[in-house]
Tab-separated table of C-alpha atoms in Angstrom:
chain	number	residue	atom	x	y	z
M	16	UNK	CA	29.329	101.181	207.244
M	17	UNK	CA	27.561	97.943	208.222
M	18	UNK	CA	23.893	97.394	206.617
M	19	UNK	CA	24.329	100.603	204.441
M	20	UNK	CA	23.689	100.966	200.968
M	21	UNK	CA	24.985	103.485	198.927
M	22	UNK	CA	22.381	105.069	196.307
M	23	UNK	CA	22.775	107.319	193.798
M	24	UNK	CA	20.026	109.505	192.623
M	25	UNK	CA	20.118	112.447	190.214
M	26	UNK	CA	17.824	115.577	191.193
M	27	UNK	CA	16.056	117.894	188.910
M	28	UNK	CA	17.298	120.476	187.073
M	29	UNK	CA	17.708	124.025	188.914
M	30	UNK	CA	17.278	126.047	185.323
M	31	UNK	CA	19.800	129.190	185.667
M	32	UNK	CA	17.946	132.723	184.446
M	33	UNK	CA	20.331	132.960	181.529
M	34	UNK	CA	20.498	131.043	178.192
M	35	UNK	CA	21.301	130.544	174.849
M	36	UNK	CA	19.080	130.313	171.657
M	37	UNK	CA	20.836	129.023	168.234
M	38	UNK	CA	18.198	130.639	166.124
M	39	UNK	CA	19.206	134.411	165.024
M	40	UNK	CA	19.103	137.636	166.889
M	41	UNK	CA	15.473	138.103	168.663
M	42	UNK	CA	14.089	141.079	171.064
M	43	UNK	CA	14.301	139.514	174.707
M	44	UNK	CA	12.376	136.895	175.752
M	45	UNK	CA	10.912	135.183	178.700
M	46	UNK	CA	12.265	132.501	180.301
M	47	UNK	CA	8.756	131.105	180.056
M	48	UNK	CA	9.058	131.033	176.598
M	49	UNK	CA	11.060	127.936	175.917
M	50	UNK	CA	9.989	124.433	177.325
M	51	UNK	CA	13.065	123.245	179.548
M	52	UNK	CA	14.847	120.058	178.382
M	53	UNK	CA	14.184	116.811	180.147
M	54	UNK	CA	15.765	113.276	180.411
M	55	UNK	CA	16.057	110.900	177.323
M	56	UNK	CA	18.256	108.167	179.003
M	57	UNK	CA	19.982	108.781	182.340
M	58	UNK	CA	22.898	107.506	183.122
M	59	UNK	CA	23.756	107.331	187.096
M	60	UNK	CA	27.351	107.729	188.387
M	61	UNK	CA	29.208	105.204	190.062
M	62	UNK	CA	29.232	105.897	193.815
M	63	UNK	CA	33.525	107.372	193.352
M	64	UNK	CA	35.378	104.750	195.640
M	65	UNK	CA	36.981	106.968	197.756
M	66	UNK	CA	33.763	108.235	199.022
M	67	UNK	CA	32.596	105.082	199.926
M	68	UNK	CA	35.510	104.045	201.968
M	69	UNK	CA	35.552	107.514	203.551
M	70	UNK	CA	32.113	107.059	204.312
M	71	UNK	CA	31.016	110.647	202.311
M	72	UNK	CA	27.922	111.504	200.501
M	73	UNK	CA	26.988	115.318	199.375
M	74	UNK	CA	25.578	117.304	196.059
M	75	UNK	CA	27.602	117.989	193.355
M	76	UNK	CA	26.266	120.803	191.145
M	77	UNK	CA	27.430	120.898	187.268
M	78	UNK	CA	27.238	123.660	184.629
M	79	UNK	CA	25.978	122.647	181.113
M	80	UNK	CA	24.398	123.489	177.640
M	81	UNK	CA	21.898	121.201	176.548
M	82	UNK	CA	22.572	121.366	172.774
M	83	UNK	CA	19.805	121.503	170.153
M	84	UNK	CA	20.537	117.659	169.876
M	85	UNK	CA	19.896	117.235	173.562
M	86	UNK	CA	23.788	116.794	174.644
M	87	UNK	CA	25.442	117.734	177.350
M	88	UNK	CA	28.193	120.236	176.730
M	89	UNK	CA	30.924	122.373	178.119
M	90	UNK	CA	30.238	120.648	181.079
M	91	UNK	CA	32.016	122.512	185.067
M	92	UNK	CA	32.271	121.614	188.234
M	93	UNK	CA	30.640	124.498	190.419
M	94	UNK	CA	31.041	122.674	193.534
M	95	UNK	CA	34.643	121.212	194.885
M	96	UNK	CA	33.588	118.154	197.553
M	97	UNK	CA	36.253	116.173	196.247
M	98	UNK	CA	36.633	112.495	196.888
M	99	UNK	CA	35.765	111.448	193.019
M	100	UNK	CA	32.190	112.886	193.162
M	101	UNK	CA	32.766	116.063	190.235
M	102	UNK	CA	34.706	113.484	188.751
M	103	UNK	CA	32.204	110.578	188.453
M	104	UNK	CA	29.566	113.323	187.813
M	105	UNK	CA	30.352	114.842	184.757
M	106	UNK	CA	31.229	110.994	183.353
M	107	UNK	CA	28.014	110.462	183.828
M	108	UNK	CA	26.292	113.211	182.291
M	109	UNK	CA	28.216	113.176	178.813
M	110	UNK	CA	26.853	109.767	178.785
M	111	UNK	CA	22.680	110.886	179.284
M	112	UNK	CA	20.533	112.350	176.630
M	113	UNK	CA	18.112	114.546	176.820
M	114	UNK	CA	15.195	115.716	174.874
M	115	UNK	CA	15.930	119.662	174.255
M	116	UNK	CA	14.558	122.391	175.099
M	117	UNK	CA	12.471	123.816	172.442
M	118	UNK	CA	11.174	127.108	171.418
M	119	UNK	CA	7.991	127.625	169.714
M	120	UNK	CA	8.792	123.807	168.670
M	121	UNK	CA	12.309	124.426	167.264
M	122	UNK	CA	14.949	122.535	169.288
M	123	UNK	CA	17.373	125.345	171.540
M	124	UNK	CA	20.212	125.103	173.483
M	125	UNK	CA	19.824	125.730	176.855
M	126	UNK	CA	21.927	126.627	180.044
M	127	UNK	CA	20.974	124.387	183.181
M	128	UNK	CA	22.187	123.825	186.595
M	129	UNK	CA	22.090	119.976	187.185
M	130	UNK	CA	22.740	118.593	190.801
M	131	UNK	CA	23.449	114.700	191.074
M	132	UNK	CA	23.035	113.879	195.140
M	133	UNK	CA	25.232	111.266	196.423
M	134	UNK	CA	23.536	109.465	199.486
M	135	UNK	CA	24.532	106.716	201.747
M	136	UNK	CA	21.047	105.575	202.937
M	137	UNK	CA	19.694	102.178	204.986
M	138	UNK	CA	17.643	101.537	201.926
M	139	UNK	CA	15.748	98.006	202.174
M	140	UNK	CA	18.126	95.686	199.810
M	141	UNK	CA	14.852	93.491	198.421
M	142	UNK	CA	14.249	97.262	196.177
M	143	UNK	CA	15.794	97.737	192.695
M	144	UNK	CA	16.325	101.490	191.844
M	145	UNK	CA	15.090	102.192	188.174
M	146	UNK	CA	16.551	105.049	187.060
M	147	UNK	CA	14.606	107.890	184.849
M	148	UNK	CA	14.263	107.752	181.335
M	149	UNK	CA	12.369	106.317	177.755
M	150	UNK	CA	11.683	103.183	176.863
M	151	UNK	CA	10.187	102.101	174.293
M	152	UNK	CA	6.492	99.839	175.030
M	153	UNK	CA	4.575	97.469	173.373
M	154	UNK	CA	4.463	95.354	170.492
M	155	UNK	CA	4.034	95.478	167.126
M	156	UNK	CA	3.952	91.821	166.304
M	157	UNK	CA	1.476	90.264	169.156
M	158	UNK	CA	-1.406	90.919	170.419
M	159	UNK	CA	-3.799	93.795	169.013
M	160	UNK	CA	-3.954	95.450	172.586
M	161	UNK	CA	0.062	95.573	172.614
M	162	UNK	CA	0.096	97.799	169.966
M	163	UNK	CA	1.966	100.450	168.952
M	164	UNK	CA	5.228	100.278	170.030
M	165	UNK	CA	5.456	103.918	171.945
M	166	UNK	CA	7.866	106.048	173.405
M	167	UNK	CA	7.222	106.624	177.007
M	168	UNK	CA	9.092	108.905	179.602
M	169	UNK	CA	9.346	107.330	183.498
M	170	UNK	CA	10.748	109.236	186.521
M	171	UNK	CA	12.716	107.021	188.842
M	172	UNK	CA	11.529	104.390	190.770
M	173	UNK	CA	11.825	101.344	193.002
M	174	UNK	CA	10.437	97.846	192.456
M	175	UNK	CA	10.500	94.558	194.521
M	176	UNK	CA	13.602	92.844	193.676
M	177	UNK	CA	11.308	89.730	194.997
M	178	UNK	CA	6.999	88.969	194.278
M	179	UNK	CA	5.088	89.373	197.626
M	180	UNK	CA	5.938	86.139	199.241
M	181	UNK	CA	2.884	84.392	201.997
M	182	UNK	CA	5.739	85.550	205.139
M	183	UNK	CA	5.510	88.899	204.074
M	184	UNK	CA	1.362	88.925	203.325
M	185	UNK	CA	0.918	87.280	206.737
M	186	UNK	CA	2.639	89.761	208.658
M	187	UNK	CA	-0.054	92.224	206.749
M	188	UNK	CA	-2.912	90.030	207.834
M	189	UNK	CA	-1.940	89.920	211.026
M	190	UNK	CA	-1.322	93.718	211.543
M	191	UNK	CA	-4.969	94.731	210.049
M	192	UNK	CA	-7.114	91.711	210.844
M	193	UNK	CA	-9.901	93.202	208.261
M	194	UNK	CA	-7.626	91.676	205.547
M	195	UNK	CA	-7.991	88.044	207.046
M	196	UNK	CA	-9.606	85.353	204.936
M	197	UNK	CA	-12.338	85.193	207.443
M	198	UNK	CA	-12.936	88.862	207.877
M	199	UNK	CA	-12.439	90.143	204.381
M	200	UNK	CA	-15.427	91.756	203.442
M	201	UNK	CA	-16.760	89.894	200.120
M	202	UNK	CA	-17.114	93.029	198.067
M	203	UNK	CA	-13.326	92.673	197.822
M	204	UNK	CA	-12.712	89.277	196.691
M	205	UNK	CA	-14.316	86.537	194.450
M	206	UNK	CA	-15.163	83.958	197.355
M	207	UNK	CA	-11.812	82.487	196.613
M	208	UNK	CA	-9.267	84.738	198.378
M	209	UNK	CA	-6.448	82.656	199.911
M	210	UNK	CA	-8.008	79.740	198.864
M	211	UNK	CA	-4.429	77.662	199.715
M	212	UNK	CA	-4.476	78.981	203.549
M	213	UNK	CA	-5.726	77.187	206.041
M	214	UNK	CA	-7.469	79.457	208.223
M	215	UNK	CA	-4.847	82.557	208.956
M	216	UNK	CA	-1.700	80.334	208.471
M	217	UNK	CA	0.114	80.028	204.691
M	218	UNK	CA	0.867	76.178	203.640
M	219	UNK	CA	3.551	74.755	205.547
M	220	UNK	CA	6.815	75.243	204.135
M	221	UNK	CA	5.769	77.454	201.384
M	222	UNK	CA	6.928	80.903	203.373
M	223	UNK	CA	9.025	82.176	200.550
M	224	UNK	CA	5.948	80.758	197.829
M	225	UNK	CA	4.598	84.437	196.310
M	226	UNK	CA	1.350	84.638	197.603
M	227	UNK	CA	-1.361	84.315	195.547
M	228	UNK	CA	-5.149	83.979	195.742
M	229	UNK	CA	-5.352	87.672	196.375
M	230	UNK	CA	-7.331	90.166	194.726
M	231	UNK	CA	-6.524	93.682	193.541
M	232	UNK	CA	-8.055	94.876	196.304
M	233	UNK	CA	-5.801	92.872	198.754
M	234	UNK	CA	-2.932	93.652	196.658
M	235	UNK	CA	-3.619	97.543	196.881
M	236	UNK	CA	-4.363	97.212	200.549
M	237	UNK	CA	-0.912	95.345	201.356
M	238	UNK	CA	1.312	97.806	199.182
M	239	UNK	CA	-0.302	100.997	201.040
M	240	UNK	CA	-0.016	99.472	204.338
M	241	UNK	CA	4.220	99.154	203.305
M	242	UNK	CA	4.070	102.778	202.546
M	243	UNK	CA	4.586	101.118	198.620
M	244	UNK	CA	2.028	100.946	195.556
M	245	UNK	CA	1.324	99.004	192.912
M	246	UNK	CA	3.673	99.062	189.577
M	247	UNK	CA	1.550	101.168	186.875
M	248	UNK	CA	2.127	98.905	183.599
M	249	UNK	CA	4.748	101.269	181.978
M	250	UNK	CA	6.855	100.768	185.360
M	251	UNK	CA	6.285	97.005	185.488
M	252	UNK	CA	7.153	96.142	181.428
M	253	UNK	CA	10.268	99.040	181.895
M	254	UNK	CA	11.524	96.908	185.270
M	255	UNK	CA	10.730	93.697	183.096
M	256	UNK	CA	12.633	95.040	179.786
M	257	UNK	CA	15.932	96.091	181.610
M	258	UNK	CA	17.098	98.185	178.680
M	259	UNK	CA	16.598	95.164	176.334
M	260	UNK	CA	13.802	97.027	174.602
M	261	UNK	CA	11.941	94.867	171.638
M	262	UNK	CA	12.774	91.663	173.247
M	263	UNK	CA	9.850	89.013	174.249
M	264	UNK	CA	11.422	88.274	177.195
M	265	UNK	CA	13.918	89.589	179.767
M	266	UNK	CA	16.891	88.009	178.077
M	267	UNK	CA	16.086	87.410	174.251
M	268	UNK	CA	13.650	86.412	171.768
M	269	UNK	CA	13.147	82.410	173.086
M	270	UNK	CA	11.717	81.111	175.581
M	271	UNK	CA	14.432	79.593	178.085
M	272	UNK	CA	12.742	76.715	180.816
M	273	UNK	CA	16.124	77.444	182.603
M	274	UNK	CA	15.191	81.243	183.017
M	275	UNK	CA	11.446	81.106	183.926
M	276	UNK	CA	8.985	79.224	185.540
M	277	UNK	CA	6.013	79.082	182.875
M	278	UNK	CA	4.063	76.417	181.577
M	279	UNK	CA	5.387	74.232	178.419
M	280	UNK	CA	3.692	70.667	178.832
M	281	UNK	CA	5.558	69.302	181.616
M	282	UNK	CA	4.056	68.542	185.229
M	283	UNK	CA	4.189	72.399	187.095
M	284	UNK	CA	3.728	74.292	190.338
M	285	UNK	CA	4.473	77.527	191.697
M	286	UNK	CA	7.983	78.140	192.760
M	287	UNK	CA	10.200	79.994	195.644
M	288	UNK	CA	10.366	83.770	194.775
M	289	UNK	CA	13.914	83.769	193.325
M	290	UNK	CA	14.517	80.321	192.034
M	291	UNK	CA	15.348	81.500	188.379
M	292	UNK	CA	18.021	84.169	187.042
M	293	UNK	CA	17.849	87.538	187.807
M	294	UNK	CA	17.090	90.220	185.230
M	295	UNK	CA	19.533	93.167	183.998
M	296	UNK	CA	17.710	95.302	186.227
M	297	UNK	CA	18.305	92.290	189.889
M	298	UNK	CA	14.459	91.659	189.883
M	299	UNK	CA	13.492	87.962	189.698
M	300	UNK	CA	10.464	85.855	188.519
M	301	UNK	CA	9.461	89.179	186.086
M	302	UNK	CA	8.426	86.554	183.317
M	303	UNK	CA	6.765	83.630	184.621
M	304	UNK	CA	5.976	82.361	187.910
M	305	UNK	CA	2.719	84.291	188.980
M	306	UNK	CA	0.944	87.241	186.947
M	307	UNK	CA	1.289	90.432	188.696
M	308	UNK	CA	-1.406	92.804	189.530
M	309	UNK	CA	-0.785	96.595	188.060
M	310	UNK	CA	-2.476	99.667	189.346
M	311	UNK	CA	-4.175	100.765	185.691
M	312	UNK	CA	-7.122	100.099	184.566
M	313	UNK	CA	-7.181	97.998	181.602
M	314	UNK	CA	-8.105	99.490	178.620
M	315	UNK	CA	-7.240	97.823	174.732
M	316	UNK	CA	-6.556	100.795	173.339
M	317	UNK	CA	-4.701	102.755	175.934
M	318	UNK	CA	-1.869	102.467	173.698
M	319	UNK	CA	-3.031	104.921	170.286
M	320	UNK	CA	-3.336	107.324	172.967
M	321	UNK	CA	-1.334	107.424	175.992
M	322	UNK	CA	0.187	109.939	177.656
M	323	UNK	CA	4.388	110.451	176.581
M	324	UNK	CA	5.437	110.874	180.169
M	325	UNK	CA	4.305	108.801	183.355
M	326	UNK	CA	1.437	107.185	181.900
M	327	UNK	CA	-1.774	105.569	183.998
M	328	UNK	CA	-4.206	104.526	182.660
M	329	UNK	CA	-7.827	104.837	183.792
M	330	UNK	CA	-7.369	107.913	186.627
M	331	UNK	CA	-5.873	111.508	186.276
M	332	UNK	CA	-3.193	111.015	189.231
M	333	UNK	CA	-1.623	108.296	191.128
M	334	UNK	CA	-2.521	109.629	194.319
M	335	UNK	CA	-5.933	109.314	193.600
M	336	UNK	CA	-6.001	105.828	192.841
M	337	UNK	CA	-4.295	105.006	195.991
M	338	UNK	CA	-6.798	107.146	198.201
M	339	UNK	CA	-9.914	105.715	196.470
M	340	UNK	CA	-9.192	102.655	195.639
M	341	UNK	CA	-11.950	100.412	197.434
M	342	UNK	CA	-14.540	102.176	195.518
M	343	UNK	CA	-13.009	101.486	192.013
M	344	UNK	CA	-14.520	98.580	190.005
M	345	UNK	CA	-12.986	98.416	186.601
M	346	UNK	CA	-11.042	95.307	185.394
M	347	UNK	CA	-7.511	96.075	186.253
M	348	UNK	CA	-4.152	95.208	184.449
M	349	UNK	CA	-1.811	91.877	185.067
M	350	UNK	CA	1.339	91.358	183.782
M	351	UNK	CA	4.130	88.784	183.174
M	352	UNK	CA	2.632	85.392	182.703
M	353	UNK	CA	3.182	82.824	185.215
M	354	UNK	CA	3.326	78.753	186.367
M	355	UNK	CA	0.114	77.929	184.109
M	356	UNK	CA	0.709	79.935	181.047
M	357	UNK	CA	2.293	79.151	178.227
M	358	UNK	CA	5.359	81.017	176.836
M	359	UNK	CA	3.084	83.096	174.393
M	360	UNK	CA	1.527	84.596	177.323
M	361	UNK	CA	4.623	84.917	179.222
M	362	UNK	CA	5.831	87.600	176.691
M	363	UNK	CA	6.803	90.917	178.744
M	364	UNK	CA	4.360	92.675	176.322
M	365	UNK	CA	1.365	90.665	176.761
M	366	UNK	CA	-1.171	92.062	178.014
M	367	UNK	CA	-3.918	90.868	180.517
M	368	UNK	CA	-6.728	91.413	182.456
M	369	UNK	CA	-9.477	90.587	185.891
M	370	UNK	CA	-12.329	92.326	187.531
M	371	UNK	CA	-10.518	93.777	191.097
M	372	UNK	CA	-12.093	91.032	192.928
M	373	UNK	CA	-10.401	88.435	190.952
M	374	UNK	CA	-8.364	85.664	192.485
M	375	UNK	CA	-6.598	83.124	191.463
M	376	UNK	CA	-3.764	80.418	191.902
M	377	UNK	CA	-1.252	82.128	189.883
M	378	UNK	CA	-2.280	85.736	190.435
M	379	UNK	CA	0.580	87.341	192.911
M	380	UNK	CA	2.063	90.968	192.849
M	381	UNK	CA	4.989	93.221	193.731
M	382	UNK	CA	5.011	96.898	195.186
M	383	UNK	CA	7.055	100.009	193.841
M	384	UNK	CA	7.786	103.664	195.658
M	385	UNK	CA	8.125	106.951	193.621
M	386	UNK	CA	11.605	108.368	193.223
M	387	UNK	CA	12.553	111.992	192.991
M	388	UNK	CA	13.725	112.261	189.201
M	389	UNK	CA	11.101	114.294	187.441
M	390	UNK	CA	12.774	117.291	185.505
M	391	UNK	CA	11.282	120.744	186.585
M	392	UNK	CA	11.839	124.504	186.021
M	393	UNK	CA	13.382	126.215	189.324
């Protein structure tokens, strides 16, 4: 079908009211009692080709034991929808890990009922779907701030294939006037926001230029009005590691002038969104370029004691970041180095940091939505 794209996304689990235990013989016990397994690494299936072709999307529903050493096994169909889905279903789950489910903190196996939904949607093509699962952030050989490497747990998400290019921020501008550079109210900027546009209007010729010159509270402002959000920093350095986890950059260990746009003596200026290779992942300019605002809060030594699963830094919930955020003052987080930094500061782990009213010529952004990934108990 014309201008459709075909997503895959894998639901929770729909835990069945039986189960298995591999310690020995107990009295009965609650269901309660044991803390239900949840991703590791989750592999998607490919979209069967049959069903594309045929145009078909449904749920498929498999049967399986989540060992003690959080594999999937004696996997079954329950549904028969045919066309390749059970098929490319169960392919895909003997390839995921999972932490276990546990037991007063003794690893069980456990019965679970695991849908994956198979959806043709109109889903904007500029949005790369991340899928859940760890990775592992930080750095243990940079800056103090970047340390420890950590394990942390992410549902699914989507992230701008693309930085927030002038086009796109004028439409926003245009649509809530308040935003303008002549109507902005000045507790929300540094004097200096869009310092490069000439009254309403982006410099000619630069409509696919990210914007920049835009403050946090700007950036925030544009990503609600697209029904989007900011990246928190786990979801930007996970989009900007692609699975290459302990890597300084989205490809390898050296810095490439043929991959990024970042600053290593020569004359430099900001560059089309796009101009340089693609990550793993299909998201572009994720080292170098502009710096890209994050929702957290920045904080040096959010690392020693962040949150395993989800983590934000700063607030208690998401939600109440978006709803509140023209009140918040603290410094917030950037990420990924840009046209005037130099390769040590274009590192995916690097860390940095402005006040919310901060802008600047290589200060830009990108926008993510929530998935639908998170593991819970039925």
């Amino acid at each position: 079908m014309k201008g459709m794209k075909i997503i895959t996304t894998i639901l929770c689990f729909m835990v069945l009211t039986s189960y298995y235990l591999t310690a020995d013989i107990r009295p009965p016990i609650k269901l309660s009692d044991i803390t239900p397994p949840r991703f590791k690494n989750l592999q998607k299936p490919i979209y069967p080709i049959e069903a594309k072709r045929a145009q078909k999307e449904g749920t498929v529903f498999l049967l399986a034991t989540i060992d003690e050493n959080g594999m999937a096994q004696d996997i079954k169909a329950l549904t028969q929808l045919g066309f390749g889905f059970e098929e490319a279903s169960i392919e895909a789950l003997k390839k995921s890990t999972f932490h276990p489910a546990t037991r007063e903190g003794k690893p069980v196996s456990y019965l679970a009922r695991i849908p994956y939904e198979f959806l043709l949607e109109d889903t904007s093509p500029d949005m790369a779907h991340i899928p859940a699962g760890e990775f592992q952030m930080g750095s243990n050989n940079d800056g103090l701030d970047e340390k420890p490497i950590h394990a942390v747990y992410l549902d699914t998400y989507y992230i701008d294939r693309f930085e927030v290019t002038n086009a796109q921020y004028k439409q926003f501008v245009d649509a809530n006037p308040r935003w303008r550079k002549d109507q902005i109210p000045r507790e929300y900027h540094d004097g200096y926001y869009l310092a490069d546009w000439f009254d309403n209007n982006y410099p000619a010729g630069k409509e696919n230029h990210p914007v920049v010159y835009v403050s946090w509270y700007a950036a925030m402002a544009y990503a609600k009005w697209t029904g989007k959000r900011l990246p928190t920093e786990a979801e930007w350095e996970k989009a900007a590691r692609a699975g290459l986890e302990g890597n300084k950059y989205s490809w390898g260990n050296t810095i490439d002038a043929s991959k990024a746009n970042y600053f290593d003596g020569t004359d430099k200026e900001i560059t089309p969104v796009g101009s340089y290779p693609a990550n793993r992942y299909g998201l572009y300019d994720m080292v170098g370029n502009v710096r890209e605002w994050c929702l957290d809060v920045y904080d040096e030594n959010f690392y020693s004691n962040s949150p395993r699963e989800n983590p934000v830094a700063g607030v208690n919930s998401i939600s109440q970041v978006m709803k509140d955020y023209v009140n918040l003052k603290d410094n917030r987080v950037l990420r990924g180095g840009s046209w005037l930094n130099s390769a040590q500061s274009s590192r995916i782990g690097n860390r940095h940091w402005r006040a919310p009213t901060d802008t600047n010529p290589n200060e830009g952004f990108r926008c993510v939505k929530s998935g639908n990934s998170s593991l819970q108990q039925e």
